[in-house]
Coordinates of C-alpha atoms and ligand atoms in Angstrom, one line a residue:
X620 CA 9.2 -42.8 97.0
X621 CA 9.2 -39.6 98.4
X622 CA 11.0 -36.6 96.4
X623 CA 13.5 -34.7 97.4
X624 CA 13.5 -31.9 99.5
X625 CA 13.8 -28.5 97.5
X626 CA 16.7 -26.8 97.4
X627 CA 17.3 -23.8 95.1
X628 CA 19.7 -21.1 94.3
X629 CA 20.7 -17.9 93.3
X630 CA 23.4 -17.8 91.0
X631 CA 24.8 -14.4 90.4
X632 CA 28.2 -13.2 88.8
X633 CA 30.4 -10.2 90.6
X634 CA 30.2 -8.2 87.2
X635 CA 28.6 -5.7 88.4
X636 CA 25.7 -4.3 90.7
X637 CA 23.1 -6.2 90.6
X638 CA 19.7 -4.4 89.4
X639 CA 15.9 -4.8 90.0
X640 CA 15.7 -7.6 87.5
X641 CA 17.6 -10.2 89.2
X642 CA 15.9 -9.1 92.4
X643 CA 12.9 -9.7 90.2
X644 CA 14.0 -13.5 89.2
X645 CA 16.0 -13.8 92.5
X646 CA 12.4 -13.1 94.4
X647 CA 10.3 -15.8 92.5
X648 CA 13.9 -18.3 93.4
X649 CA 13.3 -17.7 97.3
X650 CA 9.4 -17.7 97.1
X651 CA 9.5 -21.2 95.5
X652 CA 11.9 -22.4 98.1
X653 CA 10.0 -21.0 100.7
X654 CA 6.6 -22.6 99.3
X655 CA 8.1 -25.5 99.3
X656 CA 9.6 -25.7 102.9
X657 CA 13.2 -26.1 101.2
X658 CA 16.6 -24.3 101.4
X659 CA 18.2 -21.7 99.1
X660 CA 21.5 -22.0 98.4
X661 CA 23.7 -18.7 97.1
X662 CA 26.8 -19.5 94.6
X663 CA 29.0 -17.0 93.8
X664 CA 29.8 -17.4 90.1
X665 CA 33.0 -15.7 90.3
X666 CA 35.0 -17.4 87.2
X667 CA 35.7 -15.4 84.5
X668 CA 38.4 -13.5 86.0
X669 CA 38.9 -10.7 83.6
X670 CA 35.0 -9.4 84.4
X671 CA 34.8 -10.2 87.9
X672 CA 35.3 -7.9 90.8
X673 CA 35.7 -8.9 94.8
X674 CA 34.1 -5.3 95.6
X675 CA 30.9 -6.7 93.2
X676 CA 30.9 -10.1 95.4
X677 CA 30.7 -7.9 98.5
X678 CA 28.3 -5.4 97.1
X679 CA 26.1 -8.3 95.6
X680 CA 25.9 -9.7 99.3
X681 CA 25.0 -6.9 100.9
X682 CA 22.7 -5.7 98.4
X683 CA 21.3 -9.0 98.4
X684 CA 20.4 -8.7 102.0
X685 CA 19.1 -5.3 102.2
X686 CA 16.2 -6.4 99.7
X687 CA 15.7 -8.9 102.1
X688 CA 17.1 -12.4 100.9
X689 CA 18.2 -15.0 103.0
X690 CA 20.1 -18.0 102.2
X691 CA 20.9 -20.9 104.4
X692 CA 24.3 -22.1 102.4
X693 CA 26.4 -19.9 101.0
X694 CA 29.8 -18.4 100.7
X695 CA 29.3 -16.1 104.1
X696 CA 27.5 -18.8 106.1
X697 CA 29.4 -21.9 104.5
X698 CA 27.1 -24.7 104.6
X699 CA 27.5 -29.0 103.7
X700 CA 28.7 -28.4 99.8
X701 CA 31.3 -25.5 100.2
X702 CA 32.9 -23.8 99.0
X703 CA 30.1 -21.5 97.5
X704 CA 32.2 -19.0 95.3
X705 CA 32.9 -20.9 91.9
X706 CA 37.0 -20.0 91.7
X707 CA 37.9 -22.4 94.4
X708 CA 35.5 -25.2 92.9
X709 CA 38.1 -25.9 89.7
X710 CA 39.1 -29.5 90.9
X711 CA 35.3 -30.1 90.5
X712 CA 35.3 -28.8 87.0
X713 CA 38.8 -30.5 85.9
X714 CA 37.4 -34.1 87.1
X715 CA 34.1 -33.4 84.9
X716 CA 36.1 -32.6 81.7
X717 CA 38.7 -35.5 82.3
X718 CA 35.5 -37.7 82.5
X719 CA 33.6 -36.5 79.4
X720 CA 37.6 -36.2 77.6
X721 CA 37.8 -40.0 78.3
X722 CA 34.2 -40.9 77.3
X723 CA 35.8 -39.1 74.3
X724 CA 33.0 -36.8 74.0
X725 CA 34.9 -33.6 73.6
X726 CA 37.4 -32.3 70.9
X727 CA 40.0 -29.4 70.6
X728 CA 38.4 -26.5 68.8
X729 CA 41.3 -24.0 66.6
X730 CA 38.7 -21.6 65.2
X731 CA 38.5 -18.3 66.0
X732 CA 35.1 -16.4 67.0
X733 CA 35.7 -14.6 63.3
X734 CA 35.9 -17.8 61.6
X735 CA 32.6 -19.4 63.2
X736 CA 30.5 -16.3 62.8
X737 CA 31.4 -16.6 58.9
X738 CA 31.0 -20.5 59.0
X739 CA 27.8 -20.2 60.5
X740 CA 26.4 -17.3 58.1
X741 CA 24.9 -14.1 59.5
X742 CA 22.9 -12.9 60.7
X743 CA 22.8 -15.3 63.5
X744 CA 18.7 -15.3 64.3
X745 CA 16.3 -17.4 64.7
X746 CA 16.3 -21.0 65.9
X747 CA 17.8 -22.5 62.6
X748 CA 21.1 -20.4 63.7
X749 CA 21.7 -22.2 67.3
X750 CA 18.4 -20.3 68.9
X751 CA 19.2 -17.1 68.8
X752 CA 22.1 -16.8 71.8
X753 CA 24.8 -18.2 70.1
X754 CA 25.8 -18.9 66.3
X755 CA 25.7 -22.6 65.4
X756 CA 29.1 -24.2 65.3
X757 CA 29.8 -25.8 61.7
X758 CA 31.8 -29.0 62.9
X759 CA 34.9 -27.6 61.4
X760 CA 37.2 -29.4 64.0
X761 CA 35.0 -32.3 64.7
X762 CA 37.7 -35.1 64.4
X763 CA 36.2 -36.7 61.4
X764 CA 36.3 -33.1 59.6
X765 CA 40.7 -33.2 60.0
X766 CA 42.7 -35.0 57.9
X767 CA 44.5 -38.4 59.5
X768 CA 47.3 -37.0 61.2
X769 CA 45.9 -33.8 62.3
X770 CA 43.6 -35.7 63.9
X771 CA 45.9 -38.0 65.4
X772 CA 48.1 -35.4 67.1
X773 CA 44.6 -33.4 68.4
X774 CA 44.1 -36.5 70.8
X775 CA 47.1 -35.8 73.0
X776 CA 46.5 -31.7 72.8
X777 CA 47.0 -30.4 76.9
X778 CA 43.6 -29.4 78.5
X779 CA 45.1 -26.0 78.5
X780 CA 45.2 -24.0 75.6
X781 CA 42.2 -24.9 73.9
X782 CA 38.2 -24.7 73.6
X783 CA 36.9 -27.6 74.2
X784 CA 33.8 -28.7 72.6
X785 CA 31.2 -31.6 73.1
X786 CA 29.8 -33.0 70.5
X787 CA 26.0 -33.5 69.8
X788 CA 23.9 -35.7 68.7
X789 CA 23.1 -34.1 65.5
X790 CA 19.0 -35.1 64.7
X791 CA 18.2 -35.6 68.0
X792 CA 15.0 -34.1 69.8
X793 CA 15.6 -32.8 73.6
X794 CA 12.2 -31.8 75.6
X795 CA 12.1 -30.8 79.1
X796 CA 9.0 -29.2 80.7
X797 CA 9.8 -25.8 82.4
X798 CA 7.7 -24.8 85.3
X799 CA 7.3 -21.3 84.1
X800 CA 7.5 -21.7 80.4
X801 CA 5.4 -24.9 80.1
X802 CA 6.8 -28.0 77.5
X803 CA 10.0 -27.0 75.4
X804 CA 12.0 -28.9 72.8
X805 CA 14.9 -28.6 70.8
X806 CA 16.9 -30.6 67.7
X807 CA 20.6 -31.4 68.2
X808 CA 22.9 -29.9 65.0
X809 CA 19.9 -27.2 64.2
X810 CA 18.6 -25.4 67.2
X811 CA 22.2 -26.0 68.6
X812 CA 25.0 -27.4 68.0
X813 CA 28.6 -28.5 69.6
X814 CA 29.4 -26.3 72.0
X815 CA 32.4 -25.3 74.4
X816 CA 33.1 -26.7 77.9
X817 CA 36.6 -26.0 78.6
X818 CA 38.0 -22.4 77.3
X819 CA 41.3 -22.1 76.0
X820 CA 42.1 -19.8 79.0
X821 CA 42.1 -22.9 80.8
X822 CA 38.1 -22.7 83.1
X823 CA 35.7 -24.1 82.1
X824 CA 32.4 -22.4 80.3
X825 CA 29.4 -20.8 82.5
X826 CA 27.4 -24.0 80.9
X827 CA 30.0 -26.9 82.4
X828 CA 30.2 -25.0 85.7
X829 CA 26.5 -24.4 86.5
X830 CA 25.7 -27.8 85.7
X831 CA 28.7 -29.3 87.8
X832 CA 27.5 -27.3 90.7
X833 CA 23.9 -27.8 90.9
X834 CA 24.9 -31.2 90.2
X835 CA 27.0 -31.3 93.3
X836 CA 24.9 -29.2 95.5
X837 CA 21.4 -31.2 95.0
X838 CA 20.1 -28.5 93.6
X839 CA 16.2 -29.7 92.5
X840 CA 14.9 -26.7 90.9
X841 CA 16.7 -23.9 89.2
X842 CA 15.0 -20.8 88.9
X843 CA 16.4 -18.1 86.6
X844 CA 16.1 -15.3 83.8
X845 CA 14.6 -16.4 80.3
X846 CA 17.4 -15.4 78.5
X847 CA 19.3 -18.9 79.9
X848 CA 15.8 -21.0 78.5
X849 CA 18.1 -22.0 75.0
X850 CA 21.0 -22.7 77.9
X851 CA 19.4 -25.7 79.3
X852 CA 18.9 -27.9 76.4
X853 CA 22.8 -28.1 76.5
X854 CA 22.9 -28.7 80.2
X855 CA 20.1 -31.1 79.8
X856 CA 23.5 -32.7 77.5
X857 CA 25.4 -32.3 80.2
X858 CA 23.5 -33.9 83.2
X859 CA 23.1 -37.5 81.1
X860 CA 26.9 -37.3 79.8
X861 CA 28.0 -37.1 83.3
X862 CA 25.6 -39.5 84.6
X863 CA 23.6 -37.0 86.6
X864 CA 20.0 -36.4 87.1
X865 CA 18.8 -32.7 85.9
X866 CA 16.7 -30.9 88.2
X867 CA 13.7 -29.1 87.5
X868 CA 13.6 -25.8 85.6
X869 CA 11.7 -22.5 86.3
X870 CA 12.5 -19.5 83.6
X871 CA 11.2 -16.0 84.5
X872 CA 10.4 -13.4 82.1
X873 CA 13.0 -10.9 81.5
X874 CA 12.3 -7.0 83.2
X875 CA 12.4 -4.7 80.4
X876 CA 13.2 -1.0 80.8
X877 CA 11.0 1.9 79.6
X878 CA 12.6 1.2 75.8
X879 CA 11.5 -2.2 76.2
X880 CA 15.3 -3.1 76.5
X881 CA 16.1 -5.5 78.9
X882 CA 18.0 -4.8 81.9
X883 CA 21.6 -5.3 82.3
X884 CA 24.1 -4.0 84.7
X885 CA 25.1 -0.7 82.4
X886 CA 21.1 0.4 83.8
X887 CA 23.2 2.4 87.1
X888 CA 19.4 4.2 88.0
X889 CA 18.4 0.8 88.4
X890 CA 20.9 -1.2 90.2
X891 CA 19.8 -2.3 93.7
X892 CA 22.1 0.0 95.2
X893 CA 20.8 3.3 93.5
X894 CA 17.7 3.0 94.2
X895 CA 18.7 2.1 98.1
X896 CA 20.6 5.5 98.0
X897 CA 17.1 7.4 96.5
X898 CA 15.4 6.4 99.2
X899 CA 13.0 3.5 97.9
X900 CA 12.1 0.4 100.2
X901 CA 12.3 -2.9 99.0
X902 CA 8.6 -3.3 99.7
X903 CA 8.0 0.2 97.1
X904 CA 10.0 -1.8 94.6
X905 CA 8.4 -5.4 94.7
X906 CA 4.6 -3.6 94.6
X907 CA 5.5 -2.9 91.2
X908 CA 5.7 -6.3 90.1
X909 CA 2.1 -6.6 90.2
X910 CA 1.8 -3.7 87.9
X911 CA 3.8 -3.2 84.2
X912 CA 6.5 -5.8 85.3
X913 CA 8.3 -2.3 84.8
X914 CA 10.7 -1.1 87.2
Ligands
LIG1791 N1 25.7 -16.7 86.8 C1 24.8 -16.6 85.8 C2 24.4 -15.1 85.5 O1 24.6 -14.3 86.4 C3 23.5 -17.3 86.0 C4 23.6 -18.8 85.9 C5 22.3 -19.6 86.1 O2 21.4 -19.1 86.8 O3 22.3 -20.6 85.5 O4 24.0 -14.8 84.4

């Protein structure tokens, strides 16, 4: 059988300018499509509201272009799987919860962010305390936890309102081999545990979206920073509890500033659009790759 043919994608969120170390990551994205004779897709991940910005979207495409990216689906060029920009994709996401709500995989989740931090002990390092990115959720809700009839008027709680969380299965091993990174594995209920897919303020989490759209848009390798490595053992979750095949994964190392920080959008000097305005060519700021991995 022959395999697929590539697609990728760049997945960036309006937050903010975008900075040499996405260009860094996006580069490798568009180099492994490009190797591989396939198409790169760009999707706007434009959910959470309250941190996004349309002048970022804009900026972010244009910036994008001037490094000199170019995508053959996306939210300016359209493409078979629009739309491209994540807020007008929320049917998408409401079908998957409805699905994993009637497998009866999820439950409604009261606690605070105060109350799992404490449950969960600090401080919150380490694999044993959900790998390092997030704190690993005691079970607190988890229906068997609530007495009878709370847990009998939980069932017919409204999507909206409420974090949602998936349950998993506590013991089990999950492996995937990265590209980059080489074999991985994780355990269920140590290295993480149930986490949310529906937030209260009615979306859905970064981890249900992603995996909904590259689900949807045939995406066959995703290629991204390291900090989402710990991310895909609970889209791996995902993928088989909505009966979808994962795609390959490809996690580059993080750009780290002179502090050995890594870069995030508060770095202004080094946001794509600075260094445009200093004068530097895309083709000064790539040949540095080869050197320190230093901007
Ligand atoms: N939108 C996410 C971000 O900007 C990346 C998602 C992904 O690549 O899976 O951090």
């Amino acid at each position: 059988m022959p395999s697929a043919p590539y697609r990728g994608r760049l997945a960036p969120s309006p937050t903010g300018y975008l900075h040499l170390g996405h260009a860094r990551t996006f580069w490798t994205a568009q180099q492994r499509a490009r190797a591989a004779g396939g198409v790169l897709v760009l999707r706007n991940e434009d959910l959470d509201g309250a941190r996004c910005r349309p002048q970022f979207a804009a900026a972010m495409l244009e910036d994008l272009r001037w490094f000199g990216f170019e995508w053959q689906e996306g939210p300016d060029c359209g493409g078979p799987h629009a739309p491209y920009d994540q807020s007008s994709r929320l049917e998408l996401y409401r079908s998957a919860f409805a699905s994993l709500r009637a497998a009866g995989l999820l439950y409604p989740c009261l606690c605070s962010r105060r109350d799992i931090a404490e449950a969960a002990g600090a401080p919150h390092e380490g694999p044993a305390a959900g790998g390092g990115d997030e704190p690993l959720y005691s079970g607190t809700c988890r229906p068997e936890m609530l007495p009878q009839e709370e847990r009998a008027l939980r069932t017919s709680l409204p999507r909206r309102g409420y974090n949602w969380r998936i349950r998993v299965p506590d013991g089990r091993r999950l492996h995937f081999v990265d590209t980059a990174c080489g074999p991985r594995s994780a355990q269920c209920g140590a290295d993480l545990g149930d986490f949310v897919v529906w937030r209260k303020d009615d979306l859905p989490s970064y981890q249900l979206a992603v995996v909904v759209d590259d689900a949807a848009m045939g995406i066959t390798e995703v290629v991204r920073g390291a900090d989402l490595l710990q991310s895909t053992f609970r889209q791996l979750l995902l993928y088989e509890a909505l009966h979808c095949s994962p795609p390959q994964f490809h996690h580059c190392p993080l750009m780290l500033d002179d502090a050995g920080q890594r870069l995030a959008k508060r770095h202004d000097a080094l946001s794509l659009r600075a260094l445009r305005a200093t004068g530097r060519s895309p083709e000064s700021l790539r040949s540095h790759w080869l050197g320190t991995g230093r901007p």
